[in-house]
mmCIF file of C-alpha atoms and ligand atoms in Angstrom:
data_model
loop_
_atom_site.group_PDB
_atom_site.id
_atom_site.type_symbol
_atom_site.label_atom_id
_atom_site.label_comp_id
_atom_site.label_asym_id
_atom_site.label_seq_id
_atom_site.Cartn_x
_atom_site.Cartn_y
_atom_site.Cartn_z
ATOM 1 C CA UNK J 11 0.000 0.000 0.000
ATOM 2 C CA UNK J 12 1.728 3.176 -1.151
ATOM 3 C CA UNK J 13 -0.575 5.447 0.849
ATOM 4 C CA UNK J 14 0.046 3.692 4.203
ATOM 5 C CA UNK J 15 2.691 5.780 5.977
ATOM 6 C CA UNK J 16 4.157 5.715 9.491
ATOM 7 C CA UNK J 17 3.005 8.783 11.433
ATOM 8 C CA UNK J 18 6.376 10.544 11.502
ATOM 9 C CA UNK J 19 6.521 14.330 11.767
ATOM 10 C CA UNK J 20 7.389 14.548 8.064
ATOM 11 C CA UNK J 21 4.450 12.402 7.013
ATOM 12 C CA UNK J 22 2.051 14.224 9.333
ATOM 13 C CA UNK J 23 3.143 17.478 7.648
ATOM 14 C CA UNK J 24 2.483 15.962 4.245
ATOM 15 C CA UNK J 25 -0.917 14.752 5.377
ATOM 16 C CA UNK J 26 -1.791 18.202 6.771
ATOM 17 C CA UNK J 27 -0.962 19.722 3.384
ATOM 18 C CA UNK J 28 -3.254 17.194 1.702
ATOM 19 C CA UNK J 29 -6.089 18.144 4.069
ATOM 20 C CA UNK J 30 -5.562 21.822 3.279
ATOM 21 C CA UNK J 31 -5.817 21.054 -0.429
ATOM 22 C CA UNK J 32 -9.124 19.216 -0.073
ATOM 23 C CA UNK J 33 -7.823 15.630 0.172
ATOM 24 C CA UNK J 34 -8.690 12.728 2.464
ATOM 25 C CA UNK J 35 -6.445 11.546 5.297
ATOM 26 C CA UNK J 36 -7.069 8.565 7.572
ATOM 27 C CA UNK J 37 -5.518 9.202 10.974
ATOM 28 C CA UNK J 38 -5.385 7.643 14.441
ATOM 29 C CA UNK J 39 -7.400 8.961 17.360
ATOM 30 C CA UNK J 40 -7.487 7.439 20.839
ATOM 31 C CA UNK J 41 -10.861 5.803 19.993
ATOM 32 C CA UNK J 42 -10.753 4.540 16.393
ATOM 33 C CA UNK J 43 -9.103 5.654 13.136
ATOM 34 C CA UNK J 44 -10.896 8.551 11.447
ATOM 35 C CA UNK J 45 -11.327 9.443 7.774
ATOM 36 C CA UNK J 46 -10.646 13.166 7.723
ATOM 37 C CA UNK J 47 -11.284 16.107 5.418
ATOM 38 C CA UNK J 48 -11.411 19.877 5.838
ATOM 39 C CA UNK J 49 -14.763 20.334 7.609
ATOM 40 C CA UNK J 50 -15.264 23.781 6.061
ATOM 41 C CA UNK J 51 -14.770 22.596 2.454
ATOM 42 C CA UNK J 52 -18.017 21.078 1.108
ATOM 43 C CA UNK J 53 -16.296 19.289 -1.798
ATOM 44 C CA UNK J 54 -13.730 17.664 0.463
ATOM 45 C CA UNK J 55 -16.497 16.566 2.853
ATOM 46 C CA UNK J 56 -18.482 15.144 -0.066
ATOM 47 C CA UNK J 57 -15.579 12.797 -0.770
ATOM 48 C CA UNK J 58 -15.867 11.344 2.753
ATOM 49 C CA UNK J 59 -19.482 10.335 2.083
ATOM 50 C CA UNK J 60 -18.507 8.919 -1.293
ATOM 51 C CA UNK J 61 -15.529 6.860 -0.108
ATOM 52 C CA UNK J 62 -17.383 5.466 2.921
ATOM 53 C CA UNK J 63 -20.612 4.842 1.040
ATOM 54 C CA UNK J 64 -22.239 6.794 3.846
ATOM 55 C CA UNK J 65 -25.848 7.985 3.505
ATOM 56 C CA UNK J 66 -26.147 11.755 3.260
ATOM 57 C CA UNK J 67 -28.471 11.956 6.293
ATOM 58 C CA UNK J 68 -25.666 10.852 8.634
ATOM 59 C CA UNK J 69 -23.790 13.904 10.027
ATOM 60 C CA UNK J 70 -20.043 14.019 10.751
ATOM 61 C CA UNK J 71 -18.040 14.876 13.859
ATOM 62 C CA UNK J 72 -15.787 17.935 13.519
ATOM 63 C CA UNK J 73 -12.402 17.516 15.203
ATOM 64 C CA UNK J 74 -10.421 20.420 16.633
ATOM 65 C CA UNK J 75 -6.933 20.750 18.113
ATOM 66 C CA UNK J 76 -7.798 23.202 20.896
ATOM 67 C CA UNK J 77 -10.811 24.297 22.926
ATOM 68 C CA UNK J 78 -10.605 27.770 21.366
ATOM 69 C CA UNK J 79 -11.134 26.308 17.886
ATOM 70 C CA UNK J 80 -14.702 25.430 18.843
ATOM 71 C CA UNK J 81 -15.854 29.047 19.020
ATOM 72 C CA UNK J 82 -15.966 29.597 15.264
ATOM 73 C CA UNK J 83 -17.945 26.384 14.770
ATOM 74 C CA UNK J 84 -20.773 26.986 17.224
ATOM 75 C CA UNK J 85 -23.328 29.730 17.655
ATOM 76 C CA UNK J 86 -23.009 29.730 21.412
ATOM 77 C CA UNK J 87 -21.229 27.758 24.086
ATOM 78 C CA UNK J 88 -23.442 26.986 27.094
ATOM 79 C CA UNK J 89 -21.640 26.928 30.474
ATOM 80 C CA UNK J 90 -22.272 23.191 30.778
ATOM 81 C CA UNK J 91 -20.448 22.591 27.498
ATOM 82 C CA UNK J 92 -17.497 24.593 28.787
ATOM 83 C CA UNK J 93 -17.497 22.585 32.001
ATOM 84 C CA UNK J 94 -17.473 19.285 30.080
ATOM 85 C CA UNK J 95 -14.773 20.529 27.705
ATOM 86 C CA UNK J 96 -12.492 21.621 30.505
ATOM 87 C CA UNK J 97 -12.975 18.342 32.349
ATOM 88 C CA UNK J 98 -12.776 15.844 29.471
ATOM 89 C CA UNK J 99 -11.011 17.465 26.506
ATOM 90 C CA UNK J 100 -8.856 16.295 24.915
ATOM 91 C CA UNK J 101 -10.580 12.925 25.080
ATOM 92 C CA UNK J 102 -13.397 10.642 23.907
ATOM 93 C CA UNK J 103 -16.325 13.048 24.383
ATOM 94 C CA UNK J 104 -18.226 14.612 21.469
ATOM 95 C CA UNK J 105 -20.602 17.530 22.113
ATOM 96 C CA UNK J 106 -23.543 18.422 19.889
ATOM 97 C CA UNK J 107 -24.170 22.183 19.898
ATOM 98 C CA UNK J 108 -25.983 24.793 17.752
ATOM 99 C CA UNK J 109 -23.798 25.345 14.685
ATOM 100 C CA UNK J 110 -22.431 28.611 13.285
ATOM 101 C CA UNK J 111 -22.665 29.664 9.630
ATOM 102 C CA UNK J 112 -19.005 28.716 9.145
ATOM 103 C CA UNK J 113 -19.948 25.022 9.050
ATOM 104 C CA UNK J 114 -21.347 23.969 5.655
ATOM 105 C CA UNK J 115 -24.648 22.020 5.670
ATOM 106 C CA UNK J 116 -23.080 18.893 4.153
ATOM 107 C CA UNK J 117 -20.878 18.469 7.242
ATOM 108 C CA UNK J 118 -23.898 18.321 9.554
ATOM 109 C CA UNK J 119 -26.218 16.591 7.043
ATOM 110 C CA UNK J 120 -28.391 19.695 7.063
ATOM 111 C CA UNK J 121 -28.876 19.788 10.845
ATOM 112 C CA UNK J 122 -28.798 23.104 12.742
ATOM 113 C CA UNK J 123 -26.330 21.525 15.184
ATOM 114 C CA UNK J 124 -22.704 20.422 14.888
ATOM 115 C CA UNK J 125 -20.870 17.632 16.694
ATOM 116 C CA UNK J 126 -17.439 18.727 17.967
ATOM 117 C CA UNK J 127 -14.631 16.803 19.568
ATOM 118 C CA UNK J 128 -10.989 17.363 20.563
ATOM 119 C CA UNK J 129 -9.207 13.999 20.372
ATOM 120 C CA UNK J 130 -6.304 13.247 22.710
ATOM 121 C CA UNK J 131 -4.110 11.263 20.297
ATOM 122 C CA UNK J 132 -0.909 13.264 19.710
ATOM 123 C CA UNK J 133 -0.889 12.445 15.971
ATOM 124 C CA UNK J 134 -4.490 13.648 15.568
ATOM 125 C CA UNK J 135 -3.756 16.866 17.462
ATOM 126 C CA UNK J 136 -0.590 17.543 15.468
ATOM 127 C CA UNK J 137 -2.334 16.846 12.148
ATOM 128 C CA UNK J 138 -5.293 19.113 12.886
ATOM 129 C CA UNK J 139 -3.150 21.957 14.157
ATOM 130 C CA UNK J 140 -0.749 21.769 11.191
ATOM 131 C CA UNK J 141 -3.686 21.666 8.772
ATOM 132 C CA UNK J 142 -5.025 24.808 10.436
ATOM 133 C CA UNK J 143 -8.626 23.810 9.702
ATOM 134 C CA UNK J 144 -11.218 21.822 11.652
ATOM 135 C CA UNK J 145 -11.309 18.221 10.440
ATOM 136 C CA UNK J 146 -14.560 16.352 9.756
ATOM 137 C CA UNK J 147 -13.992 12.657 10.375
ATOM 138 C CA UNK J 148 -16.200 9.616 10.685
ATOM 139 C CA UNK J 149 -14.652 6.289 11.579
ATOM 140 C CA UNK J 150 -12.499 5.148 8.632
ATOM 141 C CA UNK J 151 -14.524 2.085 7.646
ATOM 142 C CA UNK J 152 -17.000 1.328 4.860
ATOM 143 C CA UNK J 153 -20.439 2.402 6.100
ATOM 144 C CA UNK J 154 -22.008 -0.080 8.529
ATOM 145 C CA UNK J 155 -18.863 -2.199 8.879
ATOM 146 C CA UNK J 156 -16.616 -2.715 11.935
ATOM 147 C CA UNK J 157 -14.711 0.467 12.908
ATOM 148 C CA UNK J 158 -10.917 0.338 12.440
ATOM 149 C CA UNK J 159 -8.604 0.215 15.432
ATOM 150 C CA UNK J 160 -5.469 -0.183 13.284
ATOM 151 C CA UNK J 161 -4.137 1.448 10.118
ATOM 152 C CA UNK J 162 -3.946 -1.946 8.421
ATOM 153 C CA UNK J 163 -7.703 -2.349 8.825
ATOM 154 C CA UNK J 164 -8.196 1.011 7.082
ATOM 155 C CA UNK J 165 -5.833 0.044 4.279
ATOM 156 C CA UNK J 166 -7.549 -3.291 3.747
ATOM 157 C CA UNK J 167 -11.072 -1.876 3.586
ATOM 158 C CA UNK J 168 -10.711 1.602 2.040
ATOM 159 C CA UNK J 169 -7.420 1.037 0.197
ATOM 160 C CA UNK J 170 -6.263 3.650 -2.283
ATOM 161 C CA UNK J 171 -9.468 5.657 -2.145
ATOM 162 C CA UNK J 172 -7.803 7.563 0.715
ATOM 163 C CA UNK J 173 -4.893 9.877 -0.136
ATOM 164 C CA UNK J 174 -2.840 9.039 2.973
ATOM 165 C CA UNK J 175 -3.296 6.629 5.891
ATOM 166 C CA UNK J 176 -1.169 7.622 8.898
ATOM 167 C CA UNK J 177 -0.102 4.562 10.869
ATOM 168 C CA UNK J 178 0.431 4.932 14.625
ATOM 169 C CA UNK J 179 -0.365 1.380 15.665
ATOM 170 C CA UNK J 180 -3.454 0.272 17.506
ATOM 171 C CA UNK J 181 -5.811 2.735 19.136
ATOM 172 C CA UNK J 182 -5.983 2.616 22.921
ATOM 173 C CA UNK J 183 -9.707 2.988 23.652
ATOM 174 C CA UNK J 184 -11.143 0.992 20.769
ATOM 175 C CA UNK J 185 -14.761 2.210 20.813
ATOM 176 C CA UNK J 186 -15.942 5.574 19.480
ATOM 177 C CA UNK J 187 -16.436 8.712 21.540
ATOM 178 C CA UNK J 188 -19.414 9.253 23.815
ATOM 179 C CA UNK J 189 -21.829 11.723 22.181
ATOM 180 C CA UNK J 190 -23.744 14.194 24.354
ATOM 181 C CA UNK J 191 -26.216 16.773 23.017
ATOM 182 C CA UNK J 192 -26.938 19.892 25.055
ATOM 183 C CA UNK J 193 -30.301 21.376 24.159
ATOM 184 C CA UNK J 194 -31.942 24.038 26.296
ATOM 185 C CA UNK J 195 -31.888 22.730 29.837
ATOM 186 C CA UNK J 196 -31.534 19.118 28.758
ATOM 187 C CA UNK J 197 -28.508 16.912 28.203
ATOM 188 C CA UNK J 198 -28.951 13.789 26.078
ATOM 189 C CA UNK J 199 -26.737 10.741 25.675
ATOM 190 C CA UNK J 200 -26.835 10.129 21.905
ATOM 191 C CA UNK J 201 -24.190 7.382 21.871
ATOM 192 C CA UNK J 202 -22.480 5.596 24.767
ATOM 193 C CA UNK J 203 -18.745 5.479 24.076
ATOM 194 C CA UNK J 204 -15.203 5.688 25.362
ATOM 195 C CA UNK J 205 -16.035 8.095 28.188
ATOM 196 C CA UNK J 206 -18.414 6.407 30.663
ATOM 197 C CA UNK J 207 -21.768 8.244 30.831
ATOM 198 C CA UNK J 208 -21.467 8.203 34.632
ATOM 199 C CA UNK J 209 -18.464 10.543 34.353
ATOM 200 C CA UNK J 210 -20.479 13.047 32.333
ATOM 201 C CA UNK J 211 -23.354 12.821 34.819
ATOM 202 C CA UNK J 212 -20.962 13.469 37.685
ATOM 203 C CA UNK J 213 -19.880 16.799 36.138
ATOM 204 C CA UNK J 214 -23.431 17.798 35.107
ATOM 205 C CA UNK J 215 -24.806 16.792 38.492
ATOM 206 C CA UNK J 216 -27.845 15.095 36.939
ATOM 207 C CA UNK J 217 -28.652 12.071 34.820
ATOM 208 C CA UNK J 218 -28.383 12.192 31.030
ATOM 209 C CA UNK J 219 -31.651 11.707 29.139
ATOM 210 C CA UNK J 220 -32.026 9.224 26.329
ATOM 211 C CA UNK J 221 -33.473 10.455 23.025
ATOM 212 C CA UNK J 222 -36.710 8.754 22.004
ATOM 213 C CA UNK J 223 -36.506 6.267 19.119
ATOM 214 C CA UNK J 224 -38.237 8.585 16.678
ATOM 215 C CA UNK J 225 -36.138 11.597 17.668
ATOM 216 C CA UNK J 226 -34.367 13.327 14.802
ATOM 217 C CA UNK J 227 -31.674 14.316 17.300
ATOM 218 C CA UNK J 228 -29.768 11.130 16.737
ATOM 219 C CA UNK J 229 -29.627 10.643 12.978
ATOM 220 C CA UNK J 230 -27.342 7.939 11.747
ATOM 221 C CA UNK J 231 -27.959 5.833 14.842
ATOM 222 C CA UNK J 232 -29.085 2.829 12.847
ATOM 223 C CA UNK J 233 -30.157 -0.435 14.416
ATOM 224 C CA UNK J 234 -27.545 -2.457 12.557
ATOM 225 C CA UNK J 235 -24.005 -1.059 12.519
ATOM 226 C CA UNK J 236 -20.394 -1.917 13.387
ATOM 227 C CA UNK J 237 -21.119 -5.323 11.890
ATOM 228 C CA UNK J 238 -18.751 -7.852 10.361
ATOM 229 C CA UNK J 239 -20.047 -10.000 7.469
ATOM 230 C CA UNK J 240 -19.993 -12.986 9.814
ATOM 231 C CA UNK J 241 -23.139 -13.377 11.871
ATOM 232 C CA UNK J 242 -22.757 -12.091 15.461
ATOM 233 C CA UNK J 243 -24.911 -13.688 18.167
ATOM 234 C CA UNK J 244 -24.991 -12.619 21.811
ATOM 235 C CA UNK J 245 -25.294 -15.781 23.903
ATOM 236 C CA UNK J 246 -26.716 -15.496 27.392
ATOM 237 C CA UNK J 247 -25.981 -18.993 28.627
ATOM 238 C CA UNK J 248 -23.683 -21.958 28.030
ATOM 239 C CA UNK J 249 -26.692 -23.878 26.842
ATOM 240 C CA UNK J 250 -27.198 -21.352 24.055
ATOM 241 C CA UNK J 251 -23.536 -21.525 23.124
ATOM 242 C CA UNK J 252 -23.502 -25.316 22.877
ATOM 243 C CA UNK J 253 -26.718 -25.215 20.864
ATOM 244 C CA UNK J 254 -25.028 -22.866 18.380
ATOM 245 C CA UNK J 255 -22.048 -25.218 18.173
ATOM 246 C CA UNK J 256 -24.362 -28.039 17.308
ATOM 247 C CA UNK J 257 -26.130 -25.995 14.638
ATOM 248 C CA UNK J 258 -23.220 -24.290 12.857
ATOM 249 C CA UNK J 259 -19.891 -25.453 11.490
ATOM 250 C CA UNK J 260 -17.312 -22.958 12.643
ATOM 251 C CA UNK J 261 -18.198 -20.912 15.712
ATOM 252 C CA UNK J 262 -15.841 -18.487 17.439
ATOM 253 C CA UNK J 263 -16.622 -17.590 21.037
ATOM 254 C CA UNK J 264 -15.491 -14.220 22.400
ATOM 255 C CA UNK J 265 -15.263 -14.022 26.184
ATOM 256 C CA UNK J 266 -14.527 -10.954 28.335
ATOM 257 C CA UNK J 267 -12.094 -12.881 30.531
ATOM 258 C CA UNK J 268 -10.112 -16.136 30.493
ATOM 259 C CA UNK J 269 -12.116 -19.231 31.216
ATOM 260 C CA UNK J 270 -10.634 -22.636 30.646
ATOM 261 C CA UNK J 271 -12.253 -25.881 29.699
ATOM 262 C CA UNK J 272 -14.688 -24.345 27.193
ATOM 263 C CA UNK J 273 -15.050 -26.461 24.061
ATOM 264 C CA UNK J 274 -14.303 -24.979 20.646
ATOM 265 C CA UNK J 275 -12.494 -21.881 19.347
ATOM 266 C CA UNK J 276 -12.407 -19.305 22.100
ATOM 267 C CA UNK J 277 -10.779 -15.881 22.308
ATOM 268 C CA UNK J 278 -10.415 -13.821 25.479
ATOM 269 C CA UNK J 279 -10.933 -10.085 24.972
ATOM 270 C CA UNK J 280 -9.017 -9.317 28.160
ATOM 271 C CA UNK J 281 -6.571 -11.288 30.261
ATOM 272 C CA UNK J 282 -7.994 -9.744 33.445
ATOM 273 C CA UNK J 283 -11.643 -9.163 32.622
ATOM 274 C CA UNK J 284 -10.882 -5.465 32.378
ATOM 275 C CA UNK J 285 -13.595 -3.564 30.436
ATOM 276 C CA UNK J 286 -11.056 -1.083 29.035
ATOM 277 C CA UNK J 287 -9.178 -3.983 27.484
ATOM 278 C CA UNK J 288 -12.363 -5.622 26.245
ATOM 279 C CA UNK J 289 -13.345 -2.373 24.481
ATOM 280 C CA UNK J 290 -9.849 -1.954 23.030
ATOM 281 C CA UNK J 291 -9.838 -5.492 21.615
ATOM 282 C CA UNK J 292 -13.462 -5.849 20.506
ATOM 283 C CA UNK J 293 -13.466 -4.396 16.965
ATOM 284 C CA UNK J 294 -10.124 -6.027 16.144
ATOM 285 C CA UNK J 295 -11.484 -9.424 17.229
ATOM 286 C CA UNK J 296 -14.626 -9.018 15.090
ATOM 287 C CA UNK J 297 -12.519 -7.944 12.131
ATOM 288 C CA UNK J 298 -10.101 -10.865 12.459
ATOM 289 C CA UNK J 299 -12.903 -13.379 12.915
ATOM 290 C CA UNK J 300 -14.401 -12.139 9.654
ATOM 291 C CA UNK J 301 -11.144 -12.776 7.825
ATOM 292 C CA UNK J 302 -10.724 -16.200 9.367
ATOM 293 C CA UNK J 303 -13.987 -17.363 7.838
ATOM 294 C CA UNK J 304 -16.067 -18.282 10.880
ATOM 295 C CA UNK J 305 -19.753 -18.938 10.316
ATOM 296 C CA UNK J 306 -20.850 -17.420 13.610
ATOM 297 C CA UNK J 307 -19.243 -15.174 16.215
ATOM 298 C CA UNK J 308 -20.784 -15.894 19.616
ATOM 299 C CA UNK J 309 -20.237 -13.281 22.329
ATOM 300 C CA UNK J 310 -20.953 -13.387 26.043
ATOM 301 C CA UNK J 311 -22.504 -10.135 27.334
ATOM 302 C CA UNK J 312 -20.824 -7.846 29.889
ATOM 303 C CA UNK J 313 -22.486 -5.783 32.653
ATOM 304 C CA UNK J 314 -23.835 -2.478 31.352
ATOM 305 C CA UNK J 315 -21.977 -0.044 33.566
ATOM 306 C CA UNK J 316 -19.069 2.233 32.645
ATOM 307 C CA UNK J 317 -17.478 1.127 29.384
ATOM 308 C CA UNK J 318 -19.724 -1.942 29.425
ATOM 309 C CA UNK J 319 -22.499 0.269 28.127
ATOM 310 C CA UNK J 320 -20.583 1.176 24.956
ATOM 311 C CA UNK J 321 -19.452 -2.441 24.509
ATOM 312 C CA UNK J 322 -23.017 -3.805 24.680
ATOM 313 C CA UNK J 323 -24.305 -0.996 22.426
ATOM 314 C CA UNK J 324 -21.799 -2.003 19.710
ATOM 315 C CA UNK J 325 -22.511 -5.715 20.171
ATOM 316 C CA UNK J 326 -26.293 -5.247 19.899
ATOM 317 C CA UNK J 327 -25.877 -3.250 16.709
ATOM 318 C CA UNK J 328 -23.402 -5.746 15.268
ATOM 319 C CA UNK J 329 -25.837 -8.574 15.978
ATOM 320 C CA UNK J 330 -29.007 -6.815 14.733
ATOM 321 C CA UNK J 331 -30.735 -8.478 11.794
ATOM 322 C CA UNK J 332 -29.691 -7.308 8.316
HETATM 323 O O1 TXA W 410 -14.596 8.392 18.335
HETATM 324 C C1 TXA W 410 -15.202 8.942 17.411
HETATM 325 O O2 TXA W 410 -16.161 9.702 17.625
HETATM 326 C C2 TXA W 410 -14.754 8.649 15.985
HETATM 327 C C3 TXA W 410 -13.342 9.229 15.797
HETATM 328 C C4 TXA W 410 -12.857 9.142 14.383
HETATM 329 O O3 TXA W 410 -13.311 10.546 16.270
HETATM 330 N N1 TXA W 410 -15.675 9.169 15.024
HETATM 331 C C5 TXA W 410 -16.903 8.621 14.818
HETATM 332 O O4 TXA W 410 -17.640 9.178 13.781
HETATM 333 O O5 TXA W 410 -17.335 7.709 15.466
HETATM 334 P P1 TXA W 410 -18.891 8.463 13.100
HETATM 335 O O6 TXA W 410 -19.170 9.216 11.869
HETATM 336 O O7 TXA W 410 -18.616 7.037 12.903
HETATM 337 O O8 TXA W 410 -20.077 8.748 14.050
HETATM 338 C C6 TXA W 410 -20.618 10.055 14.102
HETATM 339 C C7 TXA W 410 -22.016 10.044 14.619
HETATM 340 C C8 TXA W 410 -23.079 10.105 13.538
HETATM 341 O O9 TXA W 410 -23.417 8.860 13.020
HETATM 342 C C9 TXA W 410 -24.232 10.750 14.262
HETATM 343 O O10 TXA W 410 -25.001 9.732 14.852
HETATM 344 C C10 TXA W 410 -23.557 11.589 15.337
HETATM 345 O O11 TXA W 410 -22.216 11.247 15.349
HETATM 346 N N2 TXA W 410 -23.656 13.013 15.000
HETATM 347 C C11 TXA W 410 -22.809 13.771 14.282
HETATM 348 N N3 TXA W 410 -23.261 15.018 14.179
HETATM 349 C C12 TXA W 410 -24.420 15.087 14.843
HETATM 350 C C13 TXA W 410 -25.381 16.106 15.114
HETATM 351 N N4 TXA W 410 -25.242 17.339 14.643
HETATM 352 N N5 TXA W 410 -26.467 15.772 15.848
HETATM 353 C C14 TXA W 410 -26.622 14.520 16.328
HETATM 354 N N6 TXA W 410 -25.761 13.514 16.104
HETATM 355 C C15 TXA W 410 -24.675 13.793 15.376
HETATM 356 MG MG1 MG W 411 -18.704 5.024 12.485
#
């Protein structure tokens, strides 16, 4: 792959120049790899939708390199947004706020709001600040497929349709950012993610609300998503697992912690049952299982607290019917 480059200072400079000229750069963040373009350039943003095969109703997250960069993107910054930014930025928290006229409609899929995030990965921060423009970036995977936690995954699925892929190894968090929308007096959790919702609630001093199913606030939150080609089934008991093994040829079982004596092909997502490790390894395990030609990926659920909430959200979407 000629476009797959190690994220050295020289290559990050090259990539920043490409962004400035309207090109596409895949880059590491602490959550997953992103597919970036100049968020203020409608033609560059259009290429993101094209390369990902992403429907035009699904808005993008705009990435910045400093808290100050947010001001030109939003109409106003409520005090609660400032409190969350000072507590959690840079990091895996995306805020949805009323947008300014600087942000073209294609970036927000026509919505009056914009999603903004300051990633903590040093390569992402360096790239965005050298480019000197805010960077719109969805996860760097074909639409609906497993999100990439390594540059190789990006190269294998998007290939030469991206101008440059910056390689900085595996991402540390492994699930996407938590998305919170602030609207009037309400704060909504639009997507559980790498920052536990409990942390956000601690700073806000009240619980986050969940948007209703029909709410247009959370466009792009489709039932099926993050899914490998291989069928994913959440199994709630050993009985269910052994039934699957009897029904299908090749079954891979993913477990959150080591457990010995289980029959069949088993992979442990963490050596210690640590939810941070499970999240970091989840997408990679789904991706690899797809390549290894399993017929079914069986997964044992984890408790839905902290990062467990994001993990179960991704697993439910990956296992939803086509
Ligand atoms: O961790 C992440 O957030 C990664 C990395 C690359 O930063 N990015 C990411 O982007 O997950 P993406 O495109 O896969 O997910 C963005 C989602 C959209 O599908 C949509 O649901 C929500 O963010 N979103 C974006 N703008 C929005 C808006 N104005 N209002 C409501 N939801 C919005
Ligand atoms: Mg995505």
